[in-house]
C-alpha cells in the first residue's frame, strides 16, 4: 500500500485498507466505532470552512487517517467514554484539538476503546469490550488509551489521540511499542475532552514515528478561548546540543520487572554511546507521588462525574418515581466498579473534617514534587524514568490486581502532578514484548523531548509485531 | 484506616450512588485499602508548603458569551435527552 496520505483518496486503495483494518481489528478490538467515510465528510467540511487560511505547505497532515479515544468529542460519532451511562450518547460537537487536525486535512476514521472515563491501566474497565495487545493477544494493551495504542501498534493508523491523566497515553504506548506524548498541561485545549481530573489531564498523541508525534502536536497545540486553562504556545528555544539526562537514584530501591530493569540499563548505555551526559539526580518525593495523585484525581473525579445524573442525557432508569431515585438508580446502573470506587474515594477525601488530612496535604505534596523536579532541571535537561514497572500483563487481575495497577502509576503520574511534558518511547523488545522508557522535560520543552527520543529512534525505531500488523508494503 | 459500612453508605449517598449488598462489600475493602495507603502521606513534613491546585495556570480569563460559527448545537444536545416534550426534558414529578 502507498504512503498514509494516499490511502483515503484512491477508492481502490481505500477499500483494501479498510477491509484489512476491519479484519485485523476483529482480533484486537481497538475500535468502538469505525466509520472512515463519516470522518472524510467531516474533514472535507472543516477544510472548506478553513478556506485558504492554512498554506498548502503547512498542511502536513493532509489526507492522513487517525483514531480518537472515545472520551474526546467528534461530532456525529458516539462519545461513550467506555461507559454504559453514555452508551447511546452522540457528540453534538468536535473537540478543538480534533478540529485543528481536521482543518489541516487529517481524517478521523473511528473512536477507540478505553477504560471507563479513563480510569484504569489495562482497558479492562471498558463497559463494551476488551482490547488485546497486538504483540500478544493474551495480554492487555495497557490503558486507559489502550484502543488508541493498539490501533497504532497494529499499523491501522499512523497516529491516534489519547488523554493522559496519570499515564494513560504513555503506559499503553510502552506496552504496544509505539511513541506516546503527554504534552505540557494546558498546551493542548481540553475543550471536548470529557473531564475526569481537570487539573492533571491533557490530550496527547500516540504515534508510530517521532516525526508524526511532532507534526501532530505542532498542529493541535495552542491557546483556545473555549478552554480556560489552555495556554499560548511558548516554544522554548535551545542553544547548542541538549544532551544532559538525569536518572533518579531512588530507582535503585524500587522493584522493577527484570526486562524493565535491563531496558533501563541498556537505554542509559545507548544514550552514553550517542554522546549524552548521563548523571544521577534525586527525587525524594517519588515515593509519595501515587498517594498524592490518587487523592487529587479521585477528588476531582467525584466532582466532574456528578454531571451524569440520568436527567439531561445518558442512561436513565425510567422506573424511578422521583428525581432523586432516578439519579441514584441511573448512576448505579450506568457506572462500573472502578468508577464507583474512585467517586467514593474522592467524595470521602473531600468530606468536611477530612479535607485537610487528605486533599490539602496531597496538594502540598504536589508542591514538593514540582520543586523536586525544578531542582533536577537546574542540573539536567531531561529526566529518564521507566514508564511502568513491568511490560504488558495478562488480564483478569492475577498478574496485576486493580490496587497494584494503581501503585504502578508511580513513574507516569509524576509528570501530571508537575504539569510538565513527558514522552514514552520504545527502547527494547524483551521476551517478545516491547518495553518503553520515559523522558520528562520542563514545561513547554516538547521540542527537547522530540530531539532526544528522535536520537534514540535512529538506533532503535518503533518495532512492529510479527502478526496482527497491517503491513503497508503488502 | 478502615471505612465502616455505615460511613461507606453515607459517602455513597453523598455521591448519589446506591450500592447493592455485594457491591458494598467489595467497595468497602477497596476503599479501605486505598485510605490505608494514603496514610503514607503523613510521613511528609508539609508545614511550610503552599498547596498546588494547578501546575500551570494563568489569571482568570473571560471571553464573550456568544454563539460561534458552526457551534449551534442546541438541537443536537436535546437529541441526547432520555425523554423530551417539545424542547423540554421530562423528569418524574418533583413534588
mmCIF file of C-alpha atoms in Angstrom, chain A residues 75 88-90 92-93 184-185 191 199 223 225-226 228-232 287-288 290-292 294-295 310-314 316 318 320-324 326-329 331-332 335 337 340-341 343-345 347-348 351 357-358 360-367 370 401 403 406-407 417-419, chain B residues 1-3 7-8 10-20 23 26-27 30-31 33-35 37-63 66-71 73 76-78 80-83 89-94:
data_model
loop_
_atom_site.group_PDB
_atom_site.id
_atom_site.type_symbol
_atom_site.label_atom_id
_atom_site.label_comp_id
_atom_site.label_asym_id
_atom_site.label_seq_id
_atom_site.Cartn_x
_atom_site.Cartn_y
_atom_site.Cartn_z
ATOM 1 C CA UNK A 75 -19.334 15.472 16.044
ATOM 2 C CA UNK A 88 -26.064 5.972 23.328
ATOM 3 C CA UNK A 89 -24.590 9.449 23.532
ATOM 4 C CA UNK A 90 -23.833 11.068 20.155
ATOM 5 C CA UNK A 92 -23.061 17.318 19.249
ATOM 6 C CA UNK A 93 -19.683 18.966 18.596
ATOM 7 C CA UNK A 184 2.627 20.300 28.924
ATOM 8 C CA UNK A 185 -0.584 20.861 30.921
ATOM 9 C CA UNK A 191 -12.420 21.547 25.064
ATOM 10 C CA UNK A 199 -6.008 19.822 36.924
ATOM 11 C CA UNK A 223 -4.490 28.572 23.389
ATOM 12 C CA UNK A 225 -10.898 30.542 24.105
ATOM 13 C CA UNK A 226 -13.107 27.509 24.886
ATOM 14 C CA UNK A 228 -9.977 28.438 30.274
ATOM 15 C CA UNK A 229 -6.876 26.527 31.356
ATOM 16 C CA UNK A 230 -5.268 26.390 27.893
ATOM 17 C CA UNK A 231 -2.026 28.269 27.451
ATOM 18 C CA UNK A 232 -0.458 30.020 24.465
ATOM 19 C CA UNK A 287 7.523 7.521 46.891
ATOM 20 C CA UNK A 288 4.625 9.885 47.710
ATOM 21 C CA UNK A 290 0.950 7.768 43.887
ATOM 22 C CA UNK A 291 -0.901 8.672 47.072
ATOM 23 C CA UNK A 292 -0.957 12.394 46.245
ATOM 24 C CA UNK A 294 -4.947 9.352 43.707
ATOM 25 C CA UNK A 295 -6.232 11.774 46.345
ATOM 26 C CA UNK A 310 -29.662 10.380 34.107
ATOM 27 C CA UNK A 311 -31.756 13.501 33.619
ATOM 28 C CA UNK A 312 -30.422 15.523 30.690
ATOM 29 C CA UNK A 313 -28.603 12.743 28.815
ATOM 30 C CA UNK A 314 -27.256 9.257 29.304
ATOM 31 C CA UNK A 316 -31.883 6.638 32.688
ATOM 32 C CA UNK A 318 -37.427 5.002 33.668
ATOM 33 C CA UNK A 320 -37.844 5.733 39.120
ATOM 34 C CA UNK A 321 -40.698 7.623 40.757
ATOM 35 C CA UNK A 322 -38.876 10.800 41.765
ATOM 36 C CA UNK A 323 -35.790 12.690 40.553
ATOM 37 C CA UNK A 324 -33.555 11.576 43.403
ATOM 38 C CA UNK A 326 -33.826 8.408 39.193
ATOM 39 C CA UNK A 327 -30.363 9.818 39.846
ATOM 40 C CA UNK A 328 -29.339 7.153 42.366
ATOM 41 C CA UNK A 329 -30.527 4.311 40.225
ATOM 42 C CA UNK A 331 -25.800 6.255 38.268
ATOM 43 C CA UNK A 332 -25.704 2.875 39.930
ATOM 44 C CA UNK A 335 -21.160 3.306 36.255
ATOM 45 C CA UNK A 337 -16.964 -0.773 39.667
ATOM 46 C CA UNK A 340 -17.707 3.893 41.664
ATOM 47 C CA UNK A 341 -14.601 3.227 43.744
ATOM 48 C CA UNK A 343 -16.130 8.526 43.091
ATOM 49 C CA UNK A 344 -16.473 7.131 46.623
ATOM 50 C CA UNK A 345 -12.834 7.797 47.481
ATOM 51 C CA UNK A 347 -16.202 12.116 47.883
ATOM 52 C CA UNK A 348 -14.662 10.830 51.116
ATOM 53 C CA UNK A 351 -15.816 15.468 53.175
ATOM 54 C CA UNK A 357 -5.785 15.302 56.154
ATOM 55 C CA UNK A 358 -6.125 14.188 52.539
ATOM 56 C CA UNK A 360 -4.882 19.729 51.246
ATOM 57 C CA UNK A 361 -1.950 17.512 52.221
ATOM 58 C CA UNK A 362 -1.883 15.965 48.753
ATOM 59 C CA UNK A 363 -1.807 19.423 47.180
ATOM 60 C CA UNK A 364 1.117 20.388 49.404
ATOM 61 C CA UNK A 365 2.965 17.242 48.432
ATOM 62 C CA UNK A 366 2.248 18.208 44.837
ATOM 63 C CA UNK A 367 4.176 21.432 45.503
ATOM 64 C CA UNK A 370 7.187 20.219 41.480
ATOM 65 C CA UNK A 401 -4.910 -6.511 40.500
ATOM 66 C CA UNK A 403 -4.588 -1.991 43.564
ATOM 67 C CA UNK A 406 -2.526 1.941 40.845
ATOM 68 C CA UNK A 407 0.820 1.648 42.657
ATOM 69 C CA UNK A 417 1.250 16.420 39.093
ATOM 70 C CA UNK A 418 4.011 18.761 37.906
ATOM 71 C CA UNK A 419 2.227 19.700 34.647
ATOM 72 C CA UNK B 1 -7.735 3.389 58.011
ATOM 73 C CA UNK B 2 -10.787 1.196 57.655
ATOM 74 C CA UNK B 3 -14.041 2.554 56.345
ATOM 75 C CA UNK B 7 -19.521 5.507 56.605
ATOM 76 C CA UNK B 8 -19.460 3.886 53.191
ATOM 77 C CA UNK B 10 -23.151 7.847 53.975
ATOM 78 C CA UNK B 11 -20.414 8.648 51.463
ATOM 79 C CA UNK B 12 -22.213 6.724 48.725
ATOM 80 C CA UNK B 13 -25.379 8.692 49.342
ATOM 81 C CA UNK B 14 -23.440 11.981 49.173
ATOM 82 C CA UNK B 15 -22.148 10.834 45.774
ATOM 83 C CA UNK B 16 -25.664 9.736 44.783
ATOM 84 C CA UNK B 17 -24.669 6.118 44.393
ATOM 85 C CA UNK B 18 -26.983 3.336 45.514
ATOM 86 C CA UNK B 19 -24.829 0.294 46.224
ATOM 87 C CA UNK B 20 -26.022 -3.279 46.299
ATOM 88 C CA UNK B 23 -21.046 -4.326 45.701
ATOM 89 C CA UNK B 26 -16.146 -5.247 47.632
ATOM 90 C CA UNK B 27 -16.036 -1.470 47.677
ATOM 91 C CA UNK B 30 -11.145 -1.466 48.083
ATOM 92 C CA UNK B 31 -11.814 1.964 49.607
ATOM 93 C CA UNK B 33 -7.158 -0.352 51.189
ATOM 94 C CA UNK B 34 -6.666 2.953 49.382
ATOM 95 C CA UNK B 35 -7.279 5.032 52.533
ATOM 96 C CA UNK B 37 -2.273 3.593 51.517
ATOM 97 C CA UNK B 38 -2.970 7.339 51.718
ATOM 98 C CA UNK B 39 -1.640 7.276 55.301
ATOM 99 C CA UNK B 40 1.817 7.280 53.753
ATOM 100 C CA UNK B 41 1.342 10.977 53.085
ATOM 101 C CA UNK B 42 1.503 11.628 56.844
ATOM 102 C CA UNK B 43 5.270 10.971 56.739
ATOM 103 C CA UNK B 44 5.867 14.145 54.748
ATOM 104 C CA UNK B 45 6.511 17.410 56.547
ATOM 105 C CA UNK B 46 4.274 19.891 54.736
ATOM 106 C CA UNK B 47 4.268 22.621 57.419
ATOM 107 C CA UNK B 48 5.957 25.207 55.214
ATOM 108 C CA UNK B 49 4.406 24.215 51.899
ATOM 109 C CA UNK B 50 1.801 26.017 49.866
ATOM 110 C CA UNK B 51 -0.779 23.820 48.117
ATOM 111 C CA UNK B 52 -0.671 23.469 44.315
ATOM 112 C CA UNK B 53 -4.100 23.394 42.701
ATOM 113 C CA UNK B 54 -2.890 23.652 39.105
ATOM 114 C CA UNK B 55 0.683 23.183 37.986
ATOM 115 C CA UNK B 56 0.429 25.930 35.386
ATOM 116 C CA UNK B 57 -2.421 28.379 35.386
ATOM 117 C CA UNK B 58 -2.716 31.947 34.260
ATOM 118 C CA UNK B 59 -5.045 34.542 35.728
ATOM 119 C CA UNK B 60 -8.770 34.469 35.238
ATOM 120 C CA UNK B 61 -9.690 34.993 31.604
ATOM 121 C CA UNK B 62 -13.016 35.863 30.099
ATOM 122 C CA UNK B 63 -14.496 35.604 26.646
ATOM 123 C CA UNK B 66 -21.730 34.388 22.082
ATOM 124 C CA UNK B 67 -22.536 31.626 19.618
ATOM 125 C CA UNK B 68 -19.511 30.897 17.473
ATOM 126 C CA UNK B 69 -19.916 29.989 13.818
ATOM 127 C CA UNK B 70 -20.673 26.316 13.399
ATOM 128 C CA UNK B 71 -21.345 25.802 17.097
ATOM 129 C CA UNK B 73 -25.567 22.714 18.889
ATOM 130 C CA UNK B 76 -28.132 18.090 18.746
ATOM 131 C CA UNK B 77 -27.769 18.338 22.519
ATOM 132 C CA UNK B 78 -31.515 17.808 23.014
ATOM 133 C CA UNK B 80 -29.388 13.037 23.638
ATOM 134 C CA UNK B 81 -32.081 13.617 26.272
ATOM 135 C CA UNK B 82 -33.729 10.388 27.528
ATOM 136 C CA UNK B 83 -37.236 11.876 27.352
ATOM 137 C CA UNK B 89 -36.632 17.473 29.225
ATOM 138 C CA UNK B 90 -39.105 15.314 31.136
ATOM 139 C CA UNK B 91 -38.370 14.188 34.717
ATOM 140 C CA UNK B 92 -40.513 12.303 37.241
ATOM 141 C CA UNK B 93 -42.664 14.512 39.495
ATOM 142 C CA UNK B 94 -40.595 16.608 41.891
#
